[in-house]
Amino acid sequence: MDPNHKVAEQEALEQLDPLASVPTFQGALGRLIRWVDTLFTVLAVLALVAIAGTVLLQIAARLFLPFSISWTEELSRYLFIYMVALSVGVVLRQHRNVSVELFHHTLGLRARAVFQVLICLLIAGFAWMVLPHAWQYAMNGAWQTSPTLKVPMLYIFFSTVVMFALLLVYGAIGFLEGLVAIFRSPERPDAETP
């Protein structure tokens, strides 16, 4: 890839998302994290495709069959819940969550890293506090089954455990990346010396 193109791409990304300028982990750890990101992204996309297939099946059944399929609405709801739970970590890591950006673009690289550290610390701390309660909530579903699919609700309620566990892990990763950026990065990424 052309180095000028890479610099232009980084500048465009910075304008859209100022926190993207905070460097991420590189090397073997960075590759592992990117592989895990890809895994959860693929799982979330598969859930989205399954939702689309389920809804299309429901529509086709209502149009072309003399009866409607009752389990499609319930399955699409559960797939949506898991799609959100599986994608929440990657959304946090890529700074795609809903946020108010009033001043991010005016901050230098270290200040952006400090901001990322604070946000990730708050998110990971919240997830740490809620995770035991999410586990208790999931265990409530052990003796219940879903109305039409007859699936133990433990599997559905377990999505809260998955979501808060991923928020905890990805919050910790963002916190550590921000700390490394604070102490090792120059003020501007293009000021690095080879």
Coordinates of C-alpha atoms in Angstrom, one line a residue:
M1 CA 0.0 0.0 0.0
D2 CA 1.2 3.5 -0.9
P3 CA 2.5 5.3 2.3
N4 CA 0.8 8.6 1.2
H5 CA -2.5 6.7 0.7
K6 CA -2.2 5.2 4.2
V7 CA -1.5 8.7 5.8
A8 CA -4.5 10.2 3.9
E9 CA -6.7 7.3 5.1
Q10 CA -5.6 7.8 8.7
E11 CA -6.3 11.5 8.5
A12 CA -9.8 10.9 7.0
L13 CA -10.5 8.4 9.8
E14 CA -9.3 10.9 12.4
Q15 CA -11.7 13.5 11.1
L16 CA -14.6 11.0 11.3
D17 CA -13.4 9.4 14.6
P18 CA -10.8 11.4 16.6
L19 CA -10.3 8.4 19.0
A20 CA -9.1 6.2 16.1
S21 CA -5.8 8.1 16.3
V22 CA -5.0 6.3 19.6
P23 CA -2.7 3.5 18.6
T24 CA -3.9 -0.1 19.1
F25 CA -1.8 -3.1 20.1
Q26 CA 0.5 -4.5 17.4
G27 CA 2.4 -7.7 17.0
A28 CA 1.1 -11.1 18.1
L29 CA -1.2 -9.6 20.7
G30 CA -2.7 -7.2 18.2
R31 CA -3.2 -10.0 15.7
L32 CA -4.9 -12.1 18.3
I33 CA -7.3 -9.2 19.3
R34 CA -8.0 -8.6 15.6
W35 CA -8.8 -12.3 15.1
V36 CA -11.2 -12.2 18.1
D37 CA -12.8 -9.0 16.7
T38 CA -13.3 -10.8 13.4
L39 CA -14.8 -13.9 15.1
F40 CA -17.4 -11.8 17.0
T41 CA -18.1 -9.7 13.9
V42 CA -18.7 -12.8 11.9
L43 CA -21.0 -14.3 14.6
A44 CA -23.0 -11.0 14.8
V45 CA -23.3 -10.9 11.0
L46 CA -24.5 -14.5 11.0
A47 CA -27.1 -13.6 13.6
L48 CA -28.2 -10.7 11.4
V49 CA -28.5 -13.0 8.3
A50 CA -30.4 -15.5 10.3
I51 CA -32.8 -12.7 11.4
A52 CA -33.4 -11.8 7.8
G53 CA -33.9 -15.4 6.9
T54 CA -36.4 -15.9 9.7
V55 CA -38.4 -12.8 8.9
L56 CA -38.5 -13.7 5.2
L57 CA -39.7 -17.2 6.2
Q58 CA -42.4 -15.6 8.3
I59 CA -43.5 -13.4 5.4
A60 CA -43.5 -16.2 3.0
A61 CA -45.5 -18.4 5.3
R62 CA -48.1 -15.7 5.8
L63 CA -48.4 -15.1 2.0
F64 CA -48.2 -18.6 0.6
L65 CA -49.2 -21.1 3.3
P66 CA -52.7 -21.5 4.8
F67 CA -51.1 -21.2 8.3
S68 CA -48.5 -19.0 9.9
I69 CA -45.4 -20.2 11.6
S70 CA -45.5 -19.2 15.2
W71 CA -41.9 -19.6 16.2
T72 CA -40.3 -17.2 13.7
E73 CA -41.1 -14.0 15.7
E74 CA -39.6 -15.5 18.9
L75 CA -36.5 -16.8 17.1
S76 CA -35.9 -13.4 15.4
R77 CA -36.1 -11.7 18.8
Y78 CA -33.6 -14.0 20.3
L79 CA -31.2 -13.7 17.4
F80 CA -31.4 -9.9 17.7
I81 CA -30.5 -10.1 21.4
Y82 CA -27.5 -12.3 20.6
M83 CA -26.5 -10.1 17.7
V84 CA -26.3 -7.1 20.0
A85 CA -24.5 -9.1 22.7
L86 CA -21.9 -10.5 20.4
S87 CA -21.1 -7.2 18.7
V88 CA -20.9 -4.9 21.7
G89 CA -17.2 -5.5 22.3
V90 CA -16.2 -4.8 18.7
V91 CA -18.4 -1.7 18.7
L92 CA -16.6 -0.4 21.7
R93 CA -13.1 -1.2 20.3
Q94 CA -13.9 0.6 17.0
H95 CA -15.5 3.6 18.8
R96 CA -18.8 3.0 16.9
N97 CA -21.0 3.3 20.0
V98 CA -23.2 6.3 20.4
S99 CA -21.3 9.2 21.8
V100 CA -21.4 13.0 21.9
E101 CA -18.4 14.4 20.2
L102 CA -18.1 18.0 21.3
F103 CA -14.4 18.4 21.8
H104 CA -12.6 15.2 20.7
H105 CA -11.2 16.7 17.5
T106 CA -9.5 19.6 19.5
L107 CA -7.5 17.2 21.7
G108 CA -4.0 16.1 21.0
L109 CA -3.0 12.4 20.8
R110 CA -2.2 12.0 24.5
A111 CA -5.4 13.8 25.6
R112 CA -7.4 11.5 23.3
A113 CA -5.6 8.5 24.9
V114 CA -6.5 9.9 28.4
F115 CA -10.1 10.3 27.3
Q116 CA -10.1 6.7 26.0
V117 CA -8.6 5.4 29.3
L118 CA -11.3 7.2 31.3
I119 CA -14.2 6.0 29.1
C120 CA -12.9 2.4 29.0
L121 CA -12.3 2.4 32.7
L122 CA -15.9 3.5 33.4
I123 CA -17.3 1.0 31.0
A124 CA -15.2 -1.9 32.3
G125 CA -15.9 -0.9 35.9
F126 CA -19.7 -0.9 35.2
A127 CA -19.5 -4.3 33.4
W128 CA -17.5 -5.7 36.4
M129 CA -20.2 -4.6 38.8
V130 CA -23.1 -5.8 36.7
L131 CA -21.6 -9.2 35.6
P132 CA -22.4 -11.1 38.8
H133 CA -26.0 -9.9 38.6
A134 CA -26.2 -10.8 34.9
W135 CA -25.1 -14.3 35.9
Q136 CA -27.8 -14.5 38.6
Y137 CA -30.3 -13.3 36.0
A138 CA -29.2 -16.0 33.5
M139 CA -29.6 -18.7 36.2
N140 CA -33.2 -17.6 36.7
G141 CA -33.9 -19.0 33.2
A142 CA -32.7 -22.5 34.2
W143 CA -36.3 -23.7 35.0
Q144 CA -38.1 -21.7 32.3
T145 CA -38.6 -22.5 28.6
S146 CA -39.5 -20.2 25.8
P147 CA -43.2 -20.3 24.8
T148 CA -43.0 -21.6 21.2
L149 CA -39.4 -22.8 20.7
K150 CA -39.3 -24.7 24.1
V151 CA -35.7 -23.6 24.5
P152 CA -34.4 -23.3 28.1
M153 CA -34.5 -19.5 28.8
L154 CA -31.0 -20.0 30.4
Y155 CA -29.6 -19.8 26.9
I156 CA -31.5 -16.6 26.1
F157 CA -30.8 -14.9 29.4
F158 CA -27.1 -15.9 29.1
S159 CA -26.8 -13.2 26.4
T160 CA -26.5 -10.6 29.3
V161 CA -23.5 -12.5 30.6
V162 CA -21.9 -12.6 27.2
M163 CA -22.6 -8.9 26.7
F164 CA -21.1 -7.7 30.0
A165 CA -18.2 -10.1 29.8
L166 CA -17.3 -8.7 26.4
L167 CA -17.7 -5.1 27.6
L168 CA -15.3 -6.0 30.5
V169 CA -12.7 -7.5 28.3
Y170 CA -12.9 -4.9 25.5
G171 CA -13.0 -2.1 28.1
A172 CA -9.8 -3.5 29.7
I173 CA -8.1 -3.7 26.2
G174 CA -9.1 -0.1 25.4
F175 CA -7.8 1.0 28.9
L176 CA -4.5 -0.7 28.3
E177 CA -4.1 0.6 24.8
G178 CA -4.8 4.1 26.1
L179 CA -2.3 3.8 28.8
V180 CA 0.4 2.6 26.4
A181 CA -0.4 5.5 24.1
I182 CA -0.2 8.0 27.0
F183 CA 3.3 6.9 28.0
R184 CA 4.9 5.8 24.7
S185 CA 3.4 8.0 22.0
P186 CA 4.7 11.3 20.8
E187 CA 2.1 14.1 20.6
R188 CA 1.5 13.6 16.9
P189 CA 1.7 10.2 15.2
D190 CA 3.6 11.6 12.2
A191 CA 6.3 12.9 14.5
E192 CA 7.6 9.4 15.2
T193 CA 11.1 8.7 14.4
P194 CA 12.0 5.4 12.7

